[in-house]
Tab-separated table of C-alpha atoms and ligand atoms in Angstrom:
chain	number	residue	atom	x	y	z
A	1091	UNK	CA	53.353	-60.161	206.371
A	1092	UNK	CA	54.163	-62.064	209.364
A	1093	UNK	CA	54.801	-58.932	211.290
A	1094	UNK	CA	50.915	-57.466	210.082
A	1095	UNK	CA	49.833	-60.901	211.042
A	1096	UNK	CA	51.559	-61.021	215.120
A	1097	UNK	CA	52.789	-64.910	213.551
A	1098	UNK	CA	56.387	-66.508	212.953
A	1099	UNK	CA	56.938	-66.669	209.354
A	1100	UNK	CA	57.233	-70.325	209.920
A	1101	UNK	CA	53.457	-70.337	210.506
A	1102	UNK	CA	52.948	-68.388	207.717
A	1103	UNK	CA	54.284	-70.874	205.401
A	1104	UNK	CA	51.888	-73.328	207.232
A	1105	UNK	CA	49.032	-71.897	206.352
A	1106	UNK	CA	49.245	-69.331	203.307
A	1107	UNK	CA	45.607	-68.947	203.147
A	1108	UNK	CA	44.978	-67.323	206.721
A	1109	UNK	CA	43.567	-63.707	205.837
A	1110	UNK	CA	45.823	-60.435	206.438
A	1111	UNK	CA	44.718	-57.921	208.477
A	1112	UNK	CA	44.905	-55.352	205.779
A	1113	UNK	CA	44.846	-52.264	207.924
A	1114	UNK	CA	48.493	-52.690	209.372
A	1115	UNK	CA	50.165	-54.256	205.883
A	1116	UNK	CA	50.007	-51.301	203.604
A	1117	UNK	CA	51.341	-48.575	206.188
A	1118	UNK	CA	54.594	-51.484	206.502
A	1119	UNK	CA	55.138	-51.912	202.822
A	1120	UNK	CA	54.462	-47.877	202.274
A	1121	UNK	CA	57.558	-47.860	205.066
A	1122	UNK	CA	59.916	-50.708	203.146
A	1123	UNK	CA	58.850	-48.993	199.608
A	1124	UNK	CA	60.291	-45.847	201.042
A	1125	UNK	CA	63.605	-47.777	201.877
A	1126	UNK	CA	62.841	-47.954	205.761
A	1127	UNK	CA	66.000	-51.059	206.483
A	1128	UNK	CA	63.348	-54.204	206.946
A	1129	UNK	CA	64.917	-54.722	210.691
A	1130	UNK	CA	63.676	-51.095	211.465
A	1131	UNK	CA	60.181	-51.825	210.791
A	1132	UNK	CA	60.001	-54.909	212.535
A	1133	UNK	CA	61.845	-53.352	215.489
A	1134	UNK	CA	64.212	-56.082	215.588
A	1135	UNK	CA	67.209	-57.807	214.387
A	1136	UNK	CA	69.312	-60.978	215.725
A	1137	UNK	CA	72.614	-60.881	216.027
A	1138	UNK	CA	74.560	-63.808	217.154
A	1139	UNK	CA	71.089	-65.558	217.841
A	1140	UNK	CA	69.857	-62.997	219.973
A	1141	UNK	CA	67.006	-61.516	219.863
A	1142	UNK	CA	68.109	-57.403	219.870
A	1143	UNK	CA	65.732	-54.309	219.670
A	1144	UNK	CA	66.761	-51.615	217.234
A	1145	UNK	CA	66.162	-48.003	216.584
A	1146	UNK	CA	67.159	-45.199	214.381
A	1147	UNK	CA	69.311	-44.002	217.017
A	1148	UNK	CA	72.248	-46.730	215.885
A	1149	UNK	CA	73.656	-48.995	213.669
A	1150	UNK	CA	71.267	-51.901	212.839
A	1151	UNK	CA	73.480	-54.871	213.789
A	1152	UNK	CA	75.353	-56.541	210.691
A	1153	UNK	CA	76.523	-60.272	209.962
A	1154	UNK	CA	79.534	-58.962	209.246
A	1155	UNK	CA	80.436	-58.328	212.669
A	1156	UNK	CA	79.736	-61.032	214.034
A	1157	UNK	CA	83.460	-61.817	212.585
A	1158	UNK	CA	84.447	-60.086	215.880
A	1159	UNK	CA	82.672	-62.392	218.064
A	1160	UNK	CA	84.337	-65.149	216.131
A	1161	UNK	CA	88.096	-63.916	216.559
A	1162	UNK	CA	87.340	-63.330	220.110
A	1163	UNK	CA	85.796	-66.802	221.039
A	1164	UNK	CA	89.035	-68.364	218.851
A	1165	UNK	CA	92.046	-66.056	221.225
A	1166	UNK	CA	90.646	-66.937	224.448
A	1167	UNK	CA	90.186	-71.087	223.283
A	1168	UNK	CA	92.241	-72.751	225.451
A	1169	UNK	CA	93.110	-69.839	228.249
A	1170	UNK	CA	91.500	-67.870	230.740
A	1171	UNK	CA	88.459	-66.225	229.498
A	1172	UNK	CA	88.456	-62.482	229.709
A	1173	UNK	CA	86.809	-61.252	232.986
A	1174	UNK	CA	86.350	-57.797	231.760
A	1175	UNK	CA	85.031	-56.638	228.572
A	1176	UNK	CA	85.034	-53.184	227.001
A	1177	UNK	CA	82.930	-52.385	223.931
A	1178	UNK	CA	83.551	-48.819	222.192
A	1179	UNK	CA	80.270	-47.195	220.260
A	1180	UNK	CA	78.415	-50.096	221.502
A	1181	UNK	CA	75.141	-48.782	219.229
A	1182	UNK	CA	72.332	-51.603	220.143
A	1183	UNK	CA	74.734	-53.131	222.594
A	1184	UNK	CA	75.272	-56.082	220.259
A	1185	UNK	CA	78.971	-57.007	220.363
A	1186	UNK	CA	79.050	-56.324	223.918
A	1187	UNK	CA	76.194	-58.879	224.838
A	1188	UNK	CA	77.275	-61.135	222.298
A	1189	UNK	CA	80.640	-61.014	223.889
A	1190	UNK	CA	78.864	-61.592	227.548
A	1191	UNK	CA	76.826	-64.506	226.101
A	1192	UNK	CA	80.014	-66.289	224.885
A	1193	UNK	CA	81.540	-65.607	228.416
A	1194	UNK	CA	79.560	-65.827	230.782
A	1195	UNK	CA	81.590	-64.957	234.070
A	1196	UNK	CA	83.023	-62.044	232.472
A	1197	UNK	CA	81.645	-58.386	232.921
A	1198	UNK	CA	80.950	-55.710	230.881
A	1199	UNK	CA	80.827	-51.799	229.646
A	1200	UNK	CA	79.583	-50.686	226.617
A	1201	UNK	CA	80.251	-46.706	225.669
A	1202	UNK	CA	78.600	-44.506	223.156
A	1203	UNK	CA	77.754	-41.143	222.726
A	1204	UNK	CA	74.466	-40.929	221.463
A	1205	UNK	CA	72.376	-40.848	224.467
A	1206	UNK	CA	69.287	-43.230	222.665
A	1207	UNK	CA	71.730	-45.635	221.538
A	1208	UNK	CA	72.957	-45.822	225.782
A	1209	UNK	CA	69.163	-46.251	226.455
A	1210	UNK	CA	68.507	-48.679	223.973
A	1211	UNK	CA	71.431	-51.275	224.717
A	1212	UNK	CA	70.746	-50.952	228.230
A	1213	UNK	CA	67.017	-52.123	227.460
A	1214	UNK	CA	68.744	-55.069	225.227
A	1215	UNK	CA	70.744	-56.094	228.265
A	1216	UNK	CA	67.783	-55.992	230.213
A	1217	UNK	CA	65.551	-58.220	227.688
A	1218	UNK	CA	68.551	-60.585	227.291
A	1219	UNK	CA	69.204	-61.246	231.273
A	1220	UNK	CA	72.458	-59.670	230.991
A	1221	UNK	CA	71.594	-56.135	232.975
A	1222	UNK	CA	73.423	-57.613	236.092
A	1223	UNK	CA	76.414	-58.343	233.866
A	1224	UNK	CA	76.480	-55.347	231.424
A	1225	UNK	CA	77.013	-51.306	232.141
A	1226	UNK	CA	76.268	-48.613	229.678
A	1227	UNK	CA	77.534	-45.116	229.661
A	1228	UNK	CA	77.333	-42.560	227.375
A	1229	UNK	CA	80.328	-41.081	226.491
A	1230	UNK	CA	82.986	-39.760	224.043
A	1231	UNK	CA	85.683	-42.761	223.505
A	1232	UNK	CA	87.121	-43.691	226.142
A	1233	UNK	CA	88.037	-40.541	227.637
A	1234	UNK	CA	86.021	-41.168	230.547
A	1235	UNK	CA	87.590	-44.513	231.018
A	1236	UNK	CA	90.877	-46.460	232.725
A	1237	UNK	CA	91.407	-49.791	232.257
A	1238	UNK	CA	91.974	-52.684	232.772
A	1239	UNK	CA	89.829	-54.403	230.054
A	1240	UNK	CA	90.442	-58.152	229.270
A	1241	UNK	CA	89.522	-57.703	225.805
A	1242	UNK	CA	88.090	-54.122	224.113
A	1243	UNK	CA	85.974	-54.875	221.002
A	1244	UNK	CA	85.018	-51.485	218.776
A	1245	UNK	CA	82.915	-51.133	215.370
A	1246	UNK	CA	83.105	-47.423	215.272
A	1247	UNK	CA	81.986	-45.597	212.032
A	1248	UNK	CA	84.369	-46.229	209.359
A	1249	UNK	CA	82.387	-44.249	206.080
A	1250	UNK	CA	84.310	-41.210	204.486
A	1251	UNK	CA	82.371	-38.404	204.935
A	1252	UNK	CA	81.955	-38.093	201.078
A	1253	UNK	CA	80.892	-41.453	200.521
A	1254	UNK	CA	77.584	-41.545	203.032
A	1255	UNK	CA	75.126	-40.026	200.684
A	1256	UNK	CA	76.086	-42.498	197.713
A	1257	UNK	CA	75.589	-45.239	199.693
A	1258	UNK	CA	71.831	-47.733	199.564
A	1259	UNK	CA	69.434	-45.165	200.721
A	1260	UNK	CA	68.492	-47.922	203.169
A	1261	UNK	CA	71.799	-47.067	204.925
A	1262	UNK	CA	72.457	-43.374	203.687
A	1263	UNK	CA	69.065	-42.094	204.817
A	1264	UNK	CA	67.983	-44.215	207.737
A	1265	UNK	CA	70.918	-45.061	210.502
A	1266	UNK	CA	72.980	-41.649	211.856
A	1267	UNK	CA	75.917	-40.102	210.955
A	1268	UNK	CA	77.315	-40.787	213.917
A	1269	UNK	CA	77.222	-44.434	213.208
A	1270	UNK	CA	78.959	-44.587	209.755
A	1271	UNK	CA	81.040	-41.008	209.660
A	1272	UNK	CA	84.535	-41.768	209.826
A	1273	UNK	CA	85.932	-37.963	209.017
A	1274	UNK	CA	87.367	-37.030	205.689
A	1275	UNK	CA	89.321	-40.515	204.968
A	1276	UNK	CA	87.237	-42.913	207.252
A	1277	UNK	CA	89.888	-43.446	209.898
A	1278	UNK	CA	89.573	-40.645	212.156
A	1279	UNK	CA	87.858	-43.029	215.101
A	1280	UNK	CA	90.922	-45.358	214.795
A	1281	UNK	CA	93.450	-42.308	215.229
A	1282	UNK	CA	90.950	-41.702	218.413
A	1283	UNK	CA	90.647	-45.044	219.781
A	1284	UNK	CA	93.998	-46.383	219.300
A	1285	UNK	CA	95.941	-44.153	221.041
A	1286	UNK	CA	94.053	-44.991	224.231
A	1287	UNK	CA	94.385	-48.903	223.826
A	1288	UNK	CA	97.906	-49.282	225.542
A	1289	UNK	CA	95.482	-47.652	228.614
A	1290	UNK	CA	93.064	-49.620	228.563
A	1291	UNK	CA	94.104	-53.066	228.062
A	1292	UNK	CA	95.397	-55.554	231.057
A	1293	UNK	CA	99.174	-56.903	230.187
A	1294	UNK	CA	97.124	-60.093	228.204
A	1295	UNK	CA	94.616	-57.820	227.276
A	1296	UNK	CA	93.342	-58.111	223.215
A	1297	UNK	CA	91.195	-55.739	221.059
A	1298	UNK	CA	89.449	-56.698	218.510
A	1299	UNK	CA	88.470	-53.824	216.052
A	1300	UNK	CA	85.883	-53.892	212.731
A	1301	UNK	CA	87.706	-52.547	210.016
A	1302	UNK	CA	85.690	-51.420	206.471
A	1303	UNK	CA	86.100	-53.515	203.296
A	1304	UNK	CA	89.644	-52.192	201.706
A	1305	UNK	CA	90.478	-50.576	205.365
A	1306	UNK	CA	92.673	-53.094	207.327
A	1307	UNK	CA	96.054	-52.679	205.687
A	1308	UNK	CA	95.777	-49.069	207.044
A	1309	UNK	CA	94.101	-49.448	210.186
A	1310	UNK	CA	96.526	-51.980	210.635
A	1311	UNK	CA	99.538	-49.424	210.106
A	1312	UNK	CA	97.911	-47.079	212.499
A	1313	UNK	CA	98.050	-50.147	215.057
A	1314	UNK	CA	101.528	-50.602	214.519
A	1315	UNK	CA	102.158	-46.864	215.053
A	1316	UNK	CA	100.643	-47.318	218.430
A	1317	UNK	CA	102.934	-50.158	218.987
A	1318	UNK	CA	100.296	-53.380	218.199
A	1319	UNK	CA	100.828	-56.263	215.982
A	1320	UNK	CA	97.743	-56.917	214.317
A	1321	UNK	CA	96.094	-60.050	212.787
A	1322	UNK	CA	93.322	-60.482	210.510
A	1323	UNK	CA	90.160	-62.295	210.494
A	1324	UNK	CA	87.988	-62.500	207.371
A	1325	UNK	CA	84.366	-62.471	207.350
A	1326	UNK	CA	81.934	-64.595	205.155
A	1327	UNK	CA	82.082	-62.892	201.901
A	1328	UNK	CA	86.634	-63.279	202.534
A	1329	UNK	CA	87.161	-59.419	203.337
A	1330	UNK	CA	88.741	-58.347	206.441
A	1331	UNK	CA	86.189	-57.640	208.404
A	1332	UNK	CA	88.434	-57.667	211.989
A	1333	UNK	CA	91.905	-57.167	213.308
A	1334	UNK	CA	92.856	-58.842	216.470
A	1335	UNK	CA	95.636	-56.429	217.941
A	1336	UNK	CA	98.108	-57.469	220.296
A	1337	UNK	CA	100.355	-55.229	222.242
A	1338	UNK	CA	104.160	-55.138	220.826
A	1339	UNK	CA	106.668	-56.212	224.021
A	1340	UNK	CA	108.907	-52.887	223.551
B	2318	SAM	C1	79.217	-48.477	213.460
B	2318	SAM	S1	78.223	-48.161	214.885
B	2318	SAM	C2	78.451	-49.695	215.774
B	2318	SAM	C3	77.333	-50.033	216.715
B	2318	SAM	C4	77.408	-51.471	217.286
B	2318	SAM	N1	78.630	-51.658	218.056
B	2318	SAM	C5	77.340	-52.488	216.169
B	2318	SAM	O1	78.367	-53.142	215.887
B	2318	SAM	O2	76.261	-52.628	215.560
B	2318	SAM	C6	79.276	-47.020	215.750
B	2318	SAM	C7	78.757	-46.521	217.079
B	2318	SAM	O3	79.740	-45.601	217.595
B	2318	SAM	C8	79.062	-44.539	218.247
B	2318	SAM	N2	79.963	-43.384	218.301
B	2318	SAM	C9	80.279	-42.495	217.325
B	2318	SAM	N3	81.123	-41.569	217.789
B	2318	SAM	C10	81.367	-41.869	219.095
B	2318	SAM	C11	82.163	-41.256	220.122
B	2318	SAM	N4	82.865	-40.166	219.898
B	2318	SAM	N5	82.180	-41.870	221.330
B	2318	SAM	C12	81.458	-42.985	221.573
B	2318	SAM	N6	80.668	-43.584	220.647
B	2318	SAM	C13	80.630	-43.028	219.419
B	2318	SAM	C14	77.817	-44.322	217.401
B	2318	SAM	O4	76.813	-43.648	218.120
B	2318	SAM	C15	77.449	-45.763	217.009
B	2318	SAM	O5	76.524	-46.310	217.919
C-alpha cells in the first residue's frame, strides 16, 4: 500500500486514513495474489542496508547470505583488508557491493552469465557510488578469469534439478533456473568453481562460498578434494549457510 501510495510505510502508519489511489493497488495485489516474490513488485530489496534494484533476471537477494558478508568482515579483522575481490554469479551484484561497502579501498569483479543479471548489477553499482570500484562481466565461471583475488565470494545455484518445481511457487515460478539449478544432485557449480580456486586466489587469498541447508558437509568434502580446509559459519536460523575455505599448505 505504501508502494500504490509513492510513501514510506513509516508514513503510512502515521496517518492510516490518507486515501489510496485505487487504480495502481489492485493490479499490485492481483501480482502478489499470483505469487509475484513481494521484492519483485516493488522493484527492490535491501541487502546489507543497501538499497538494491531487482529483476526476474536473478536471484532476489536473501538474508541468508548475508552470512557471507559476515565471515568475510570476521577473517580480515585484524589484517590487511583484501584489495581485490571476486564475486562468482554475482545475480543483482549484492555480495559483491556488500563486500565493497565493508572495504572500501578494495576493488572489485562480479561474473555471471546471464547477460540482464550483468546489466542489472552494473546499474546497482552505479546507484550505490560503487561503479568506479566495481566491474561486471558476463561470463561462464571463471573461465575467462586469472587471479589474483584477495578474497572470491560465490552463491551459485545449489537446487537439484528435481526439487525446483516443488519448491514456494514464489521461488519455483518467478527467479530463473539459472539461479537455483544445481544439476542432478545440486553440486555441479561447486565441482565447477572449485577446481579453479587454487587459480584464482593470492597465497592469503580466502573464498567464501553459500552452501544450501544440509549441503556443507559435502561441499566441504569437495573442498578438501581440491586441497582446502574449510570452516563453517551459520546463519540466523543455525544452518550452515557459508564455508570459509582456506588453501591446504601441501
Ligand atoms: C543463486 S544466484 C546468486 C546471485 C547473487 N550472488 C545473490 O547472492 O543473490 C546464482 C547466480 O549465478 C549465475 N550463474 C549460473 N550459472 C552461471 C555460470 N555458468 N557462470 C556464471 N554465473 C552463473 C546465475 O545467473 C545467478 O545470477
Amino acid at each position: 500500500m505504501a508502494h500504490a501510495l509513492g510513501i514510506t510505510t513509516s508514513a503510512l502508519q502515521l496517518d492510516p486514513t490518507r486515501p489510496v489511489d485505487d487504480t495502481a493497488l489492485p493490479a499490485l495485489v492481483a501480482r502478489r495474489a499470483a505469487h509475484e516474490p513481494l521484492a519483485l513488485i516493488l522493484g527492490r530489496r535491501e541487502f546489507w542496508t543497501l538499497d538494491f534494484a531487482v529483476s526476474p533476471a536473478t536471484l532476489i537477494p536473501r538474508p541468508d547470505s548475508e552470512t557471507l558478508i559476515e565471515a568475510a568482515r570476521a577473517i580480515f579483522t585484524g589484517r590487511e583488508p583484501p584489495r581485490r575481490v571476486l564475486d562468482l554469479g554475482a545475480g543483482s551484484g549484492c555480495l559483491l557491493l556488500a563486500a565493497l561497502s565493508e572495504f572500501t579501498t578494495a576493488f572489485g569483479l562480479g561474473v555471471d552469465r546471464s547477460f540482464d543479471a550483468v546489466a542489472l548489477a552494473r546499474r546497482n553499482a552505479a546507484v550505490l557510488g560503487m561503479a568506479s570500484r566495481a566491474a561486471f562481466l558476463c561470463a561462464d565461471w571463471a573461465a575467462a578469469l586469472d587471479g589474483p583475488f584477495d578474497l572470491v565470494l560465490s552463491n551459485p545455484p545449489y537446487v537439484p534439478t528435481g526439487q525446483i518445481d516443488g519448491l514456494m511457487p514464489e521461488v519455483a515460478r518467478h527467479e530463473p533456473r539459472i539461479a537455483l539449478d544445481g544439476g542432478v544432485d545440486g553440486y555441479s557449480a561447486y565441482c565447477r568453481l572449485l577446481p579453479d580456486l587454487a587459480r584464482l586466489l593470492a597465497p592469503d587469498g580466502v573464498a567464501v562460498l553459500e552452501v544450501g541447508a544440509g549441503q556443507a558437509s559435502m561441499v566441504g568434502r569437495l573442498a578438501r578434494g581440491a586441497a582446502f580446509a574449510s570452516e563453517p559459519h551459520h546463519d540466523l536460523s543455525g544452518i550452515v549457510r557459508a564455508l570459509v575455505l582456506h588453501p591446504v599448505p601441501p
